[in-house]
mmCIF file of C-alpha atoms and ligand atoms in Angstrom:
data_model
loop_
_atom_site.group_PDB
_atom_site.id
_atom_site.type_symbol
_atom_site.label_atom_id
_atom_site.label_comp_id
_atom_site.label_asym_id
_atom_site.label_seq_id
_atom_site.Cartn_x
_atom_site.Cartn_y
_atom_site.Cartn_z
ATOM 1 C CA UNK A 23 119.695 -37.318 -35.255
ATOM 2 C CA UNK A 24 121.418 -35.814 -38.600
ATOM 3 C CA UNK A 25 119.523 -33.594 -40.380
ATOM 4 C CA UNK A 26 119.899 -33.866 -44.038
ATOM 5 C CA UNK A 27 119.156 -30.734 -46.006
ATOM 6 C CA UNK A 28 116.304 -31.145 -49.224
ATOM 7 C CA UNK A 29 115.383 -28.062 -50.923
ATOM 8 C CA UNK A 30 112.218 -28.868 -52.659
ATOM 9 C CA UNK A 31 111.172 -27.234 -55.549
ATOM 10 C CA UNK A 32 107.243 -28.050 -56.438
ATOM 11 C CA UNK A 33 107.466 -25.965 -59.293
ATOM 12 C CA UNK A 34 104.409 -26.000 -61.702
ATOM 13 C CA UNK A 35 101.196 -27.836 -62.830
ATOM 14 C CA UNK A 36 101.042 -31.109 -60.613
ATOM 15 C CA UNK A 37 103.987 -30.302 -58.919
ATOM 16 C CA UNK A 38 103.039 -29.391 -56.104
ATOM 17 C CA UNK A 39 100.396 -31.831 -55.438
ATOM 18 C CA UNK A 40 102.933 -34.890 -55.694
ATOM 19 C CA UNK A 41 105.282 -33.327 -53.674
ATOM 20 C CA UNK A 42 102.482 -32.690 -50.998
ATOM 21 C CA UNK A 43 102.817 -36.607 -50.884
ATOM 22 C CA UNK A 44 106.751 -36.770 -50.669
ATOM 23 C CA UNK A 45 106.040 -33.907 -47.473
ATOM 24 C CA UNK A 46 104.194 -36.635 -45.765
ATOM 25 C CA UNK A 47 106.788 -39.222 -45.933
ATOM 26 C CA UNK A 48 109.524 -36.927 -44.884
ATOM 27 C CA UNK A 49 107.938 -35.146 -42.093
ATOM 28 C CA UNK A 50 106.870 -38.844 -40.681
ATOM 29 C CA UNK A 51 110.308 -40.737 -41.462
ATOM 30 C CA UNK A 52 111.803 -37.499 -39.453
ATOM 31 C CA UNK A 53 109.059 -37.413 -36.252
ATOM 32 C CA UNK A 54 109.571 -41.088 -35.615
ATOM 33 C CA UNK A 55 113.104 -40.985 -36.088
ATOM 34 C CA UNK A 56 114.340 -42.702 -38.842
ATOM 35 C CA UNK A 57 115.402 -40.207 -40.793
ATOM 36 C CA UNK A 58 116.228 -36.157 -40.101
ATOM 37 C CA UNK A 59 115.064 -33.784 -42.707
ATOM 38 C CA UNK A 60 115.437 -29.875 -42.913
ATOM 39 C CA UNK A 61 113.117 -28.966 -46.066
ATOM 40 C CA UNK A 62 113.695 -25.841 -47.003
ATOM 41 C CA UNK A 63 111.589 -24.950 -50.352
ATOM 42 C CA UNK A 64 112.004 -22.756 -53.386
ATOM 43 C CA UNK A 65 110.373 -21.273 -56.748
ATOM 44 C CA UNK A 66 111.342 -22.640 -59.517
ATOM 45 C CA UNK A 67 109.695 -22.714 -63.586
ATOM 46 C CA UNK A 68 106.391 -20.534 -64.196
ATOM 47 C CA UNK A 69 106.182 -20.140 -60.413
ATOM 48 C CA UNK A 70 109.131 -18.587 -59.937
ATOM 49 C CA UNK A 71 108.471 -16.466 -63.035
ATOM 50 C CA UNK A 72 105.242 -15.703 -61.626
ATOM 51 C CA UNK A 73 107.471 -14.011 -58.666
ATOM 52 C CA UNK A 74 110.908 -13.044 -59.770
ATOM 53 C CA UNK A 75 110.423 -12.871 -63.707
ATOM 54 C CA UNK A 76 112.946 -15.416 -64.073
ATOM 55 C CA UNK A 77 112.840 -19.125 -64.367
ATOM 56 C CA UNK A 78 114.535 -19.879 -61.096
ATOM 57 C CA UNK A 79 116.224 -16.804 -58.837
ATOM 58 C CA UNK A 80 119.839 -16.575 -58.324
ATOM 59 C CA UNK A 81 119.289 -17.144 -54.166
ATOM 60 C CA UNK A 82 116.984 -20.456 -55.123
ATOM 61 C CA UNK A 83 120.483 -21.373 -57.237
ATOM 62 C CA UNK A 84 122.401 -20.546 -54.258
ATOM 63 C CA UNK A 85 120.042 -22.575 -51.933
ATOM 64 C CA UNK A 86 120.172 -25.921 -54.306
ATOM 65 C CA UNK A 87 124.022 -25.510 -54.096
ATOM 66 C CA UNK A 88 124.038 -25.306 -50.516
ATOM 67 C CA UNK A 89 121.479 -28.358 -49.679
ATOM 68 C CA UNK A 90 122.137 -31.971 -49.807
ATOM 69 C CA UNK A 91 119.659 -33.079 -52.254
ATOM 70 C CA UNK A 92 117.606 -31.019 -54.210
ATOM 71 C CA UNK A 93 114.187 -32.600 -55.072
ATOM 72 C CA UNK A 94 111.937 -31.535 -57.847
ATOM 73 C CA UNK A 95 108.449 -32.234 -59.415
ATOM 74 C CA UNK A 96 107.938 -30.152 -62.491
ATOM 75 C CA UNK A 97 108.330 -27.088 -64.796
ATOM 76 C CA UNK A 98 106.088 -25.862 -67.045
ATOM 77 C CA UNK A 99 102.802 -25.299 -68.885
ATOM 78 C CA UNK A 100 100.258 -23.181 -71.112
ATOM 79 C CA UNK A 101 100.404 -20.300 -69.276
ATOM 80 C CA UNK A 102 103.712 -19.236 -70.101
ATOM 81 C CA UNK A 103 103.754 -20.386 -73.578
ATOM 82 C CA UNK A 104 104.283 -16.658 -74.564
ATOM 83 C CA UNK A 105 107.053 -15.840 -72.040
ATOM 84 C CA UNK A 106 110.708 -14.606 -73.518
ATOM 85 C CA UNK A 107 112.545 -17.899 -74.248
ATOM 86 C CA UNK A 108 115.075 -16.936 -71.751
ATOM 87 C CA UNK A 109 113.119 -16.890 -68.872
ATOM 88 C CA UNK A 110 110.491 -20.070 -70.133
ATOM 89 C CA UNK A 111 109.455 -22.431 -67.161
ATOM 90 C CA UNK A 112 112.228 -25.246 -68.826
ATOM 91 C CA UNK A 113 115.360 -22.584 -68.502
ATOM 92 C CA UNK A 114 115.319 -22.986 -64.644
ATOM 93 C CA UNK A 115 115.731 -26.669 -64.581
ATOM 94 C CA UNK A 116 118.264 -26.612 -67.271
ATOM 95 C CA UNK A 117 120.269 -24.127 -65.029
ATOM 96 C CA UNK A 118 120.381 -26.127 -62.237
ATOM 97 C CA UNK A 119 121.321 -28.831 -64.077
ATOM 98 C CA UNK A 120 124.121 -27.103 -65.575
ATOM 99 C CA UNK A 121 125.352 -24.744 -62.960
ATOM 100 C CA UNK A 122 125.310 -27.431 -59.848
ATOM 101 C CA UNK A 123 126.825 -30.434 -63.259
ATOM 102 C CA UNK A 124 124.409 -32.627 -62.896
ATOM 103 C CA UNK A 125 125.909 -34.496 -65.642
ATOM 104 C CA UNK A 126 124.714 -38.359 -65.270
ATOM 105 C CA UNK A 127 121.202 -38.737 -64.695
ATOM 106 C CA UNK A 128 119.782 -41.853 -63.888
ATOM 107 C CA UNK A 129 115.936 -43.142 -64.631
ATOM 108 C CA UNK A 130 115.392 -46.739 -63.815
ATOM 109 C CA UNK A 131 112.808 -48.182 -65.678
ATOM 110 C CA UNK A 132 110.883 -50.839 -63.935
ATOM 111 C CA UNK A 133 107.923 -52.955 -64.768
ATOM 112 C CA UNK A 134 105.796 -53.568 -61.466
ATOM 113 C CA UNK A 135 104.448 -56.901 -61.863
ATOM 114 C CA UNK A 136 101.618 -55.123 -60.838
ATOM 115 C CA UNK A 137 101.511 -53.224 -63.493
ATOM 116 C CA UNK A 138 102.500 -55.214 -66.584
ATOM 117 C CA UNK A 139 98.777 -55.165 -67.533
ATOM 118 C CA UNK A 140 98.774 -51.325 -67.485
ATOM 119 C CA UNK A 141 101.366 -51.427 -69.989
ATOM 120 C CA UNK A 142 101.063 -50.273 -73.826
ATOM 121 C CA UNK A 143 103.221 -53.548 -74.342
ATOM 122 C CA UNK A 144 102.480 -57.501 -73.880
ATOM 123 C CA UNK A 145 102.258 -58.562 -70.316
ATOM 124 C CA UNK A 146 104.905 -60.803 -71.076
ATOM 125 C CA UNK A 147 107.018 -58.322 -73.005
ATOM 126 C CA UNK A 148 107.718 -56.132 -69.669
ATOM 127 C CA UNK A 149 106.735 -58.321 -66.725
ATOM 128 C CA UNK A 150 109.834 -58.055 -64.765
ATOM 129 C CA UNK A 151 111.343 -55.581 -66.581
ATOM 130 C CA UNK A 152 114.286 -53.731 -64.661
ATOM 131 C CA UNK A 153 116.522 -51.464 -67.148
ATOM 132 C CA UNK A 154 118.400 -48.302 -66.482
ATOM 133 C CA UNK A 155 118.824 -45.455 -68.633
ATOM 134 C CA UNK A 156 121.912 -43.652 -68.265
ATOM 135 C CA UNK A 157 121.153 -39.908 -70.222
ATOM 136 C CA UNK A 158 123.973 -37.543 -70.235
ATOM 137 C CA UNK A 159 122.451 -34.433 -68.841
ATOM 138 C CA UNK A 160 125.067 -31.226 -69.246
ATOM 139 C CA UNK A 161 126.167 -31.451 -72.821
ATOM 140 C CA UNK A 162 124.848 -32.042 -75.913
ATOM 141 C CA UNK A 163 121.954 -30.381 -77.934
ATOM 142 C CA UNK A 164 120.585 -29.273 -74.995
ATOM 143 C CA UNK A 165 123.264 -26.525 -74.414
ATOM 144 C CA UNK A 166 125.587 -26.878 -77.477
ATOM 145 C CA UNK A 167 126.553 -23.281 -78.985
ATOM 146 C CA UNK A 168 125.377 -21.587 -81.338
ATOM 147 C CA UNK A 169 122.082 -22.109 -80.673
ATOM 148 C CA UNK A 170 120.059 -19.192 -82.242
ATOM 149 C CA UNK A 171 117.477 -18.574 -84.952
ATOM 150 C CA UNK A 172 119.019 -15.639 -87.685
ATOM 151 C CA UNK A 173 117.242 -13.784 -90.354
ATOM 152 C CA UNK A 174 118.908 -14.365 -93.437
ATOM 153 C CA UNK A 175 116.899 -10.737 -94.760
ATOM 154 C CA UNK A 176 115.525 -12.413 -97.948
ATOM 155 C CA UNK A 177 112.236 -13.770 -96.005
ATOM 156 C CA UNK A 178 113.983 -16.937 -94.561
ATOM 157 C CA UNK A 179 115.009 -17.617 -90.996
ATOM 158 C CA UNK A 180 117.826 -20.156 -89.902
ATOM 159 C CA UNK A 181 117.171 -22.057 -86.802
ATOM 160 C CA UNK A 182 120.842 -23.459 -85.461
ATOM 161 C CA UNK A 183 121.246 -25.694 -82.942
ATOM 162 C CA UNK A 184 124.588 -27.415 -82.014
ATOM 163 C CA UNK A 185 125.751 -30.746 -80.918
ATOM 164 C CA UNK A 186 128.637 -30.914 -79.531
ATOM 165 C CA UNK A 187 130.464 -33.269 -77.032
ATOM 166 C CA UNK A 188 134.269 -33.132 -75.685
ATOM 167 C CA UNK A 189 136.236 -37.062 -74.768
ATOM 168 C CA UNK A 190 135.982 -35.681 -70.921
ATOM 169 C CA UNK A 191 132.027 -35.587 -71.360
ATOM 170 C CA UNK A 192 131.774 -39.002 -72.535
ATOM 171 C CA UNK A 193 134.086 -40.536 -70.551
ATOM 172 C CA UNK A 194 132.555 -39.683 -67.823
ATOM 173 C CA UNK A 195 129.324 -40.682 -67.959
ATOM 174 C CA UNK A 196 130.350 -43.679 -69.619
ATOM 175 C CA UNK A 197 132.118 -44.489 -66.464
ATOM 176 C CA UNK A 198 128.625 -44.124 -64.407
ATOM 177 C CA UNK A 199 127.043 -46.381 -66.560
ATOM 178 C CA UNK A 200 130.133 -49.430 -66.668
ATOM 179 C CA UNK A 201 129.994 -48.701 -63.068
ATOM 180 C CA UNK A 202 126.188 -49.296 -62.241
ATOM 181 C CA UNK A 203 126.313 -52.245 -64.798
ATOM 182 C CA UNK A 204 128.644 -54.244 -62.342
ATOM 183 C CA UNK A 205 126.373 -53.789 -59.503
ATOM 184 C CA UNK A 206 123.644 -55.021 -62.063
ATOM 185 C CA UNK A 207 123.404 -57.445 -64.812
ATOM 186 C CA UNK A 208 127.071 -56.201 -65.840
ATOM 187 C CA UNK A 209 125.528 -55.015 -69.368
ATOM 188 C CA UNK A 210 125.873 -51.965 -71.468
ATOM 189 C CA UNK A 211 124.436 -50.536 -74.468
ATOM 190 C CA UNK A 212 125.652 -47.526 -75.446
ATOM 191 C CA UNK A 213 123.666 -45.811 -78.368
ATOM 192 C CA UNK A 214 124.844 -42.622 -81.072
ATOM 193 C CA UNK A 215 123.824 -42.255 -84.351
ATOM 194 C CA UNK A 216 127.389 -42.786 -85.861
ATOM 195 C CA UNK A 217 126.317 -43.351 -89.706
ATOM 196 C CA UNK A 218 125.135 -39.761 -89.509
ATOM 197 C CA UNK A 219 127.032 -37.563 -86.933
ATOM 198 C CA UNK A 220 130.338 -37.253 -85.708
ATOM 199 C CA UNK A 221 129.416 -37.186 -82.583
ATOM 200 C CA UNK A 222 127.942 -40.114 -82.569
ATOM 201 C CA UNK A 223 131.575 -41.506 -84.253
ATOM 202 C CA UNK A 224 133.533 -39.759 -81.005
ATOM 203 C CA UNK A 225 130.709 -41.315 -78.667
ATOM 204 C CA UNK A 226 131.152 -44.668 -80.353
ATOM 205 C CA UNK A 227 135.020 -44.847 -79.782
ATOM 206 C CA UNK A 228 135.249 -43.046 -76.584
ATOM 207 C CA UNK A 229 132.710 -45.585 -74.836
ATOM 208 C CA UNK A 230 134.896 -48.567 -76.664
ATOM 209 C CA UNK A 231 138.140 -47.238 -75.636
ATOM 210 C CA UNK A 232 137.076 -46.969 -72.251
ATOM 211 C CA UNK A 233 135.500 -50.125 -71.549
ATOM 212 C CA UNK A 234 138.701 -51.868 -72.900
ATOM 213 C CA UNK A 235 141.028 -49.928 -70.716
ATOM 214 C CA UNK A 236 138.649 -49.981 -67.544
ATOM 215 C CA UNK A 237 136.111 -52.196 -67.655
ATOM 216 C CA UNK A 238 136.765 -55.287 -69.981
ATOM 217 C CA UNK A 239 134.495 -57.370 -67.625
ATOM 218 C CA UNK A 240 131.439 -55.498 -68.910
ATOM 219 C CA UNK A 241 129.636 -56.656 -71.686
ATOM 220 C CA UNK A 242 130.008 -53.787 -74.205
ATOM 221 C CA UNK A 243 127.370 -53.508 -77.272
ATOM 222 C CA UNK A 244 126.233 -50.407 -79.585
ATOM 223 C CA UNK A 245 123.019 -49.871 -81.168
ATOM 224 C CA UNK A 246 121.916 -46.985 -83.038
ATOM 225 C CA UNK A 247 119.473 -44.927 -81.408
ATOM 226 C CA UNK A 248 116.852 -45.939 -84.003
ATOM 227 C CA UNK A 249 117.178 -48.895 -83.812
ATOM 228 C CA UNK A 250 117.679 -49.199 -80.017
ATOM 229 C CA UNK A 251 114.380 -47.123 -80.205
ATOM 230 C CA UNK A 252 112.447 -50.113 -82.122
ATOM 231 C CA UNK A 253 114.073 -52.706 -79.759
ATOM 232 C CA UNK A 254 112.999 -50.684 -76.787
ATOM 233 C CA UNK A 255 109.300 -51.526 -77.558
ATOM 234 C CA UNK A 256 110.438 -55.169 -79.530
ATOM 235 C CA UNK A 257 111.774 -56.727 -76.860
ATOM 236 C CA UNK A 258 112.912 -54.622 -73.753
ATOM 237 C CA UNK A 259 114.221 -57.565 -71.256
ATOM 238 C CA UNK A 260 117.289 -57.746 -73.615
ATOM 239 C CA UNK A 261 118.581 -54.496 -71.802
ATOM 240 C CA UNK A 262 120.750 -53.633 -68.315
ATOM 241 C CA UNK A 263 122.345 -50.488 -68.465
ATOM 242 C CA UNK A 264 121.221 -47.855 -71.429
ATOM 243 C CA UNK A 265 124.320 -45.099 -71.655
ATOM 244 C CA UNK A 266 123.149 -42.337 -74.182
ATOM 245 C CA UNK A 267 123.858 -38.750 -74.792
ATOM 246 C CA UNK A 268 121.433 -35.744 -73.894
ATOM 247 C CA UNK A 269 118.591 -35.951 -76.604
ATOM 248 C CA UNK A 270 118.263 -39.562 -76.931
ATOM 249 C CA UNK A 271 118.224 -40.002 -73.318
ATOM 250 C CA UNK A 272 115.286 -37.663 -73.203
ATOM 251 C CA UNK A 273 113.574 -39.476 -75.923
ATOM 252 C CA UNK A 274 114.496 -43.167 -75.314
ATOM 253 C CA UNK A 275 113.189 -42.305 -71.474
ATOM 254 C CA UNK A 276 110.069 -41.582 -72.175
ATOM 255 C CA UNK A 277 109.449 -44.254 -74.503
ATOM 256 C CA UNK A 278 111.064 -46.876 -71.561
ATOM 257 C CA UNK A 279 108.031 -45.056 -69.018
ATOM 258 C CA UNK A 280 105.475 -46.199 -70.936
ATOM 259 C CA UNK A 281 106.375 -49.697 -70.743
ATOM 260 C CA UNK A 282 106.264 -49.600 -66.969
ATOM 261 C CA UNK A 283 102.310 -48.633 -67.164
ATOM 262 C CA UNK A 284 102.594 -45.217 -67.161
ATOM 263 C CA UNK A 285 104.982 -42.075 -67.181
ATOM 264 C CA UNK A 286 103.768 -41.647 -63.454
ATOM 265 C CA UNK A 287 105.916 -44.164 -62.451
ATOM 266 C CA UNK A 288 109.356 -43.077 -63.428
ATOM 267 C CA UNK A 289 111.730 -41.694 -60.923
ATOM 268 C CA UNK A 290 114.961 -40.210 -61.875
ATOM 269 C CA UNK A 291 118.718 -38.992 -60.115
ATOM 270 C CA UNK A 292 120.659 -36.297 -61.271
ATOM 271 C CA UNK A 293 124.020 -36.846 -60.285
ATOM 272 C CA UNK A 294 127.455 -34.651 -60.505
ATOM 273 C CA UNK A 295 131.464 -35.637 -59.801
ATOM 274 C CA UNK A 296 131.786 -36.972 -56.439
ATOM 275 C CA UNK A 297 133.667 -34.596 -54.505
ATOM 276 C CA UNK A 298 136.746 -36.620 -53.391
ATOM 277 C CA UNK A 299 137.283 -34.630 -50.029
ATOM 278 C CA UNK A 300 133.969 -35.150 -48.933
ATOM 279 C CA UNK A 301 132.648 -38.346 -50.615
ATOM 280 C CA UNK A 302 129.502 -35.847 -51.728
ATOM 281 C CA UNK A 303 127.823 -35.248 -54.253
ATOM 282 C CA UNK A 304 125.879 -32.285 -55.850
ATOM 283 C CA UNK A 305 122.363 -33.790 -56.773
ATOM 284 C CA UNK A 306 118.722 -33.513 -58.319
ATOM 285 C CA UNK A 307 115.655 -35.516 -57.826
ATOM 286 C CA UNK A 308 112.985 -35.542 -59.821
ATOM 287 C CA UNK A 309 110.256 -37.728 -61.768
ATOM 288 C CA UNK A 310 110.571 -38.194 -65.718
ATOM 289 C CA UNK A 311 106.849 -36.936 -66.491
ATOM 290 C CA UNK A 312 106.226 -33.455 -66.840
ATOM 291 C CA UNK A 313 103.522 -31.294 -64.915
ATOM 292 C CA UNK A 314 100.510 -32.397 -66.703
ATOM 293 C CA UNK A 315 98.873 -29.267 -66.973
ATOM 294 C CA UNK A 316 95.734 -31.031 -68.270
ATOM 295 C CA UNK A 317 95.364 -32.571 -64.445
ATOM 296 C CA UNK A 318 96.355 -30.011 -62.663
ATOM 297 C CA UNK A 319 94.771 -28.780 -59.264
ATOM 298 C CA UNK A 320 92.431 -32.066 -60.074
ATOM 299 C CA UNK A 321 94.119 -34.246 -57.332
ATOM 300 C CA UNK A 322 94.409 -36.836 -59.548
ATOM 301 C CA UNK A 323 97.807 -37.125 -60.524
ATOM 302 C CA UNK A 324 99.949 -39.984 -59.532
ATOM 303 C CA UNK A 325 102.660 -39.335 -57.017
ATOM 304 C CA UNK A 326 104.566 -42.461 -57.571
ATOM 305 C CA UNK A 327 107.238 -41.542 -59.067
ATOM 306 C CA UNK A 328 107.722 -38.483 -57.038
ATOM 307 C CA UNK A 329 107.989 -40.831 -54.134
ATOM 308 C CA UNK A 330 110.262 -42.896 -55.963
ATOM 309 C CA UNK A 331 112.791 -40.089 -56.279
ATOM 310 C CA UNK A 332 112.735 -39.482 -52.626
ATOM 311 C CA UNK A 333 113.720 -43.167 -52.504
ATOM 312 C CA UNK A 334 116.830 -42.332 -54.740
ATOM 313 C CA UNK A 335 118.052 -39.663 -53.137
ATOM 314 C CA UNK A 336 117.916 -41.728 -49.920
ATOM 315 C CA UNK A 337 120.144 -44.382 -51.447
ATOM 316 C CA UNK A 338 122.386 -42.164 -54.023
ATOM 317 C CA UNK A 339 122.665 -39.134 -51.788
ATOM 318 C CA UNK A 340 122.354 -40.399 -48.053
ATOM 319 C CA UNK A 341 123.936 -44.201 -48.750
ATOM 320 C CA UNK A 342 120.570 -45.146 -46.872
ATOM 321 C CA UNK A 343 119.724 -47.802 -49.237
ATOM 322 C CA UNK A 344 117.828 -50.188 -46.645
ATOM 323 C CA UNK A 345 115.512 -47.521 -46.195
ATOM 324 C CA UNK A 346 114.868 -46.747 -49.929
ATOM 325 C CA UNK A 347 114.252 -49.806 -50.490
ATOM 326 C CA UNK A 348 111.006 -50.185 -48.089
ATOM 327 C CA UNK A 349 109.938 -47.142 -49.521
ATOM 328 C CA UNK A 350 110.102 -48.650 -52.643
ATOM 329 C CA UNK A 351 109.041 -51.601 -51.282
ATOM 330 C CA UNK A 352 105.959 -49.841 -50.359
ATOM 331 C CA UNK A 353 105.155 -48.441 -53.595
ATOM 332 C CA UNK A 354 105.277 -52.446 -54.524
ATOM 333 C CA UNK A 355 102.535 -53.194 -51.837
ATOM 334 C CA UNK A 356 100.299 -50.595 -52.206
ATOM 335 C CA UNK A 357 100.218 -52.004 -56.112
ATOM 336 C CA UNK A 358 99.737 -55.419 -55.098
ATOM 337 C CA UNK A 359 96.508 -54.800 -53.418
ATOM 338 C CA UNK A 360 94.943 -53.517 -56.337
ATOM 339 C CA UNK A 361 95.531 -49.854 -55.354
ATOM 340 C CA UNK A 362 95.711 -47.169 -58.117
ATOM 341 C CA UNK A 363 95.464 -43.984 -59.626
ATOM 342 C CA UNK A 364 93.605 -43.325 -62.712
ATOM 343 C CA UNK A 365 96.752 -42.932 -65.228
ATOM 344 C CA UNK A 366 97.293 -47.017 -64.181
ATOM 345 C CA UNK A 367 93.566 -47.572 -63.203
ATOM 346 C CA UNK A 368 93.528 -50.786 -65.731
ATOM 347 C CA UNK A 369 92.271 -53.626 -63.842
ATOM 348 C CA UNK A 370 92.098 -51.528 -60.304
ATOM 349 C CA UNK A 371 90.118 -52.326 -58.040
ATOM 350 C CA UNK A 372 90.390 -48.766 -56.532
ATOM 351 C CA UNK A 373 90.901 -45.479 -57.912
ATOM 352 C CA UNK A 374 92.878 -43.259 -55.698
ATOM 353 C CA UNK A 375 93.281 -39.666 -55.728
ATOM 354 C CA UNK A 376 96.957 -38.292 -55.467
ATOM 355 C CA UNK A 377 96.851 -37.358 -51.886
ATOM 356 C CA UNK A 378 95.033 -40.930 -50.748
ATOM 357 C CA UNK A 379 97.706 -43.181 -52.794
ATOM 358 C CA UNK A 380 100.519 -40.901 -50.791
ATOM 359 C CA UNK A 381 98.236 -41.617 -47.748
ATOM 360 C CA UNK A 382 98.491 -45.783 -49.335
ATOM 361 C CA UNK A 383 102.112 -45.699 -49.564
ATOM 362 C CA UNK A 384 102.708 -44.040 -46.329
ATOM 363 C CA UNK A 385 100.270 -46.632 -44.084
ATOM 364 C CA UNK A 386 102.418 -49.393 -46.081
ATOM 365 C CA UNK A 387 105.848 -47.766 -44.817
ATOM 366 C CA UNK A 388 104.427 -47.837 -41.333
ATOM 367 C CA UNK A 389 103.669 -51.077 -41.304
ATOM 368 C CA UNK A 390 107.529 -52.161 -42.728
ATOM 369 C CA UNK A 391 108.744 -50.371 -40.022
ATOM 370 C CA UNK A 392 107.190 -51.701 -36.948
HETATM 371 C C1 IPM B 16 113.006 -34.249 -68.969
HETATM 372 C C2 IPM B 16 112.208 -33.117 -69.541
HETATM 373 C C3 IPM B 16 113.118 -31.903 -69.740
HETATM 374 C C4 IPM B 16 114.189 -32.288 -70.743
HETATM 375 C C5 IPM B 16 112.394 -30.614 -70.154
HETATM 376 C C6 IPM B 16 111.294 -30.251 -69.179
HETATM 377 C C7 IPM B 16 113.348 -29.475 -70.323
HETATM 378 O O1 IPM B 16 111.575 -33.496 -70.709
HETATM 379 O O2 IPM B 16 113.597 -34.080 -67.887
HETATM 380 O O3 IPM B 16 113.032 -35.321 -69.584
HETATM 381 O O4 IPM B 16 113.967 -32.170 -71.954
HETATM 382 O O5 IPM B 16 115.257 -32.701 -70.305
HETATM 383 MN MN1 MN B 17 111.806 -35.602 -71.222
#
């Protein structure tokens, strides 16, 4: 059997104790022979600083370069609030993002059935709901220069960050996003804020120009990300595919995870260019929520979407969608039967601890496979 390579990074809070969870399903999926797994593991966030004094070590880098999926659970927390900004628990996932250009990253948004009473929303608002958010993860904000706070020497500061996006940035992950519409509900929404930045104006044409050349079979609409904020929680069915730039995407995410029931639930891909020798891929795993330092080391956090990203790099990284699909499917059945951890406990009839819902989801894997 082929061995794929995951380098798992637990990193901080309730990282490790969700990806405890994905360890199970791995090591069983590999002893009964469905799937071959080499896990190597790594530092990375205020447990790597803990070690190396840096956020993530230059061999971990070389390590998630080498593998062929890097999975993740979370960065950060109190404990380093004082740390040098460099080296803060956030720098190391943002360098792996950028060095391995991870620059389309996926997080699927869907309502459980399950679930839909768990949500802030209406039952009937996000019953059913299936939408994908497409952030752009390399550019933007996020690593726009300069970015620096100066002393202006007369008792003021100047805090400077910069937005800034190239055609080739936009193109691209426009591209993902037309491209995973036509395997969906063949929708997009892209969303800028052209009435008030020029990126936003570049974004806006770019994404039209594209889809005119490329993809004039996909539905094409814009909406500000204001507004598509306020229709995000008005009436979410109305979207397919979400294509949005770094920020937004960050924002607009974790307002989409609440509607499923609970930010526990959320799954995400980091994807970069597929190499065209190979038909690889460089790519990141990893659950929207953060590492919950307020739950940490209690066993109670939910694993869920942990799992879930397991599932995704199964389908986007290994093209072994059947099998991501009973893991999700899983996930589904272990819901079903009333099974739940305390972040979705509303209505449950059980409340689970982290490592018996992985135990759940596991026993409901077995029984899909025999
Ligand atoms: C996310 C997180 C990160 C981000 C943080 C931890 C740097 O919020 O993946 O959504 O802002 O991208
Ligand atoms: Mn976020």
């Amino acid at each position: 059997m082929a061995a794929y390579k995951l380098f798992v990074l637990p990193g901080d809070g309730i990282g490790p104790e969700i990806m405890a969870e994905v360890e199970k399903i791995t090591a069983w999926l590999t002893r009964e022979g469905i799937v071959g797994f080499e896990i190597e593991k790594g530092l990375v966030g205020g447990a790597a600083y803990d070690v190396h004094g840096v956020a993530i070590s230059d061999a971990d880098m070389a390590r998630a370069e080498a593998a062929d999926a890097v999975l993740l659970a979370a960065v950060g927390g109190p404990k380093w609030d004082g740390v040098p900004y460099d080296v803060r628990p956030e720098a190391g996932l943002l360098r792996l993002r950028k060095d391995m250009a991870l620059f389309a990253n996926l997080r699927p948004a869907i309502c459980y059935p399950a679930l839909a009473d768990a949500s802030s929303l209406k039952r009937e608002l996000v019953d059913g709901l299936d939408l994908m958010i497409v952030r752009e993860l390399t550019g933007g904000v996020y690593f726009g220069e300069p970015k620096q706070i100066i002393d202006l020497g007369n008792g003021q500061k100047r805090a400077i960050d910069t937005q800034v996006y190239d055609t080739y940035e936009i193109e691209r992950i426009g591209r993902v996003a037309f491209e995973l519409a036509r395997k969906r509900r063949n929708k997009v929404t892209s969303s800028e804020k052209r009435n008030v930045m020029k990126s936003g104006v570049l974004w806006n044409e770019v994404i039209t120009a594209l889809r005119a050349r490329e993809y004039p079979d996909v539905e094409l609409e814009h909406q500000l990300a204001d507004a598509l904020g306020m229709q995000l929680v008005r009436r979410p069915k109305q979207f397919d595919v979400i294509v949005t730039d770094n920020l937004f995407g960050d924002m607009l995410s974790d307002v989409a995870a609440m509607l499923t029931g609970s930010l526990g639930m959320l799954p995400s891909a980091s994807l970069g260019e597929t190499n065209p020798q190979t038909g690889t891929r460089k790519a990141l795993y990893e659950p929207v929520h953060g590492s919950a330092p307020d739950i940490a080391g209690r066993g109670v956090a939910n694993p869920i979407a942990m799992i879930g990203s397991l599932a995704m790099a199964l389908r986007y990284s290994f093209g072994l969608g059947a099998i991501a699909d009973k893991i999700e499917g899983a996930i589904s059945g272990v819901l079903d039967k009333g099974l739940r951890t305390a972040d979705i406990a509303a209505g449950a009839k059980e409340t689970l601890s982290t490592a018996q819902m992985g135990d759940a989801i596991l026993e409901e894997l077995r029984i899909a496979f025999k």
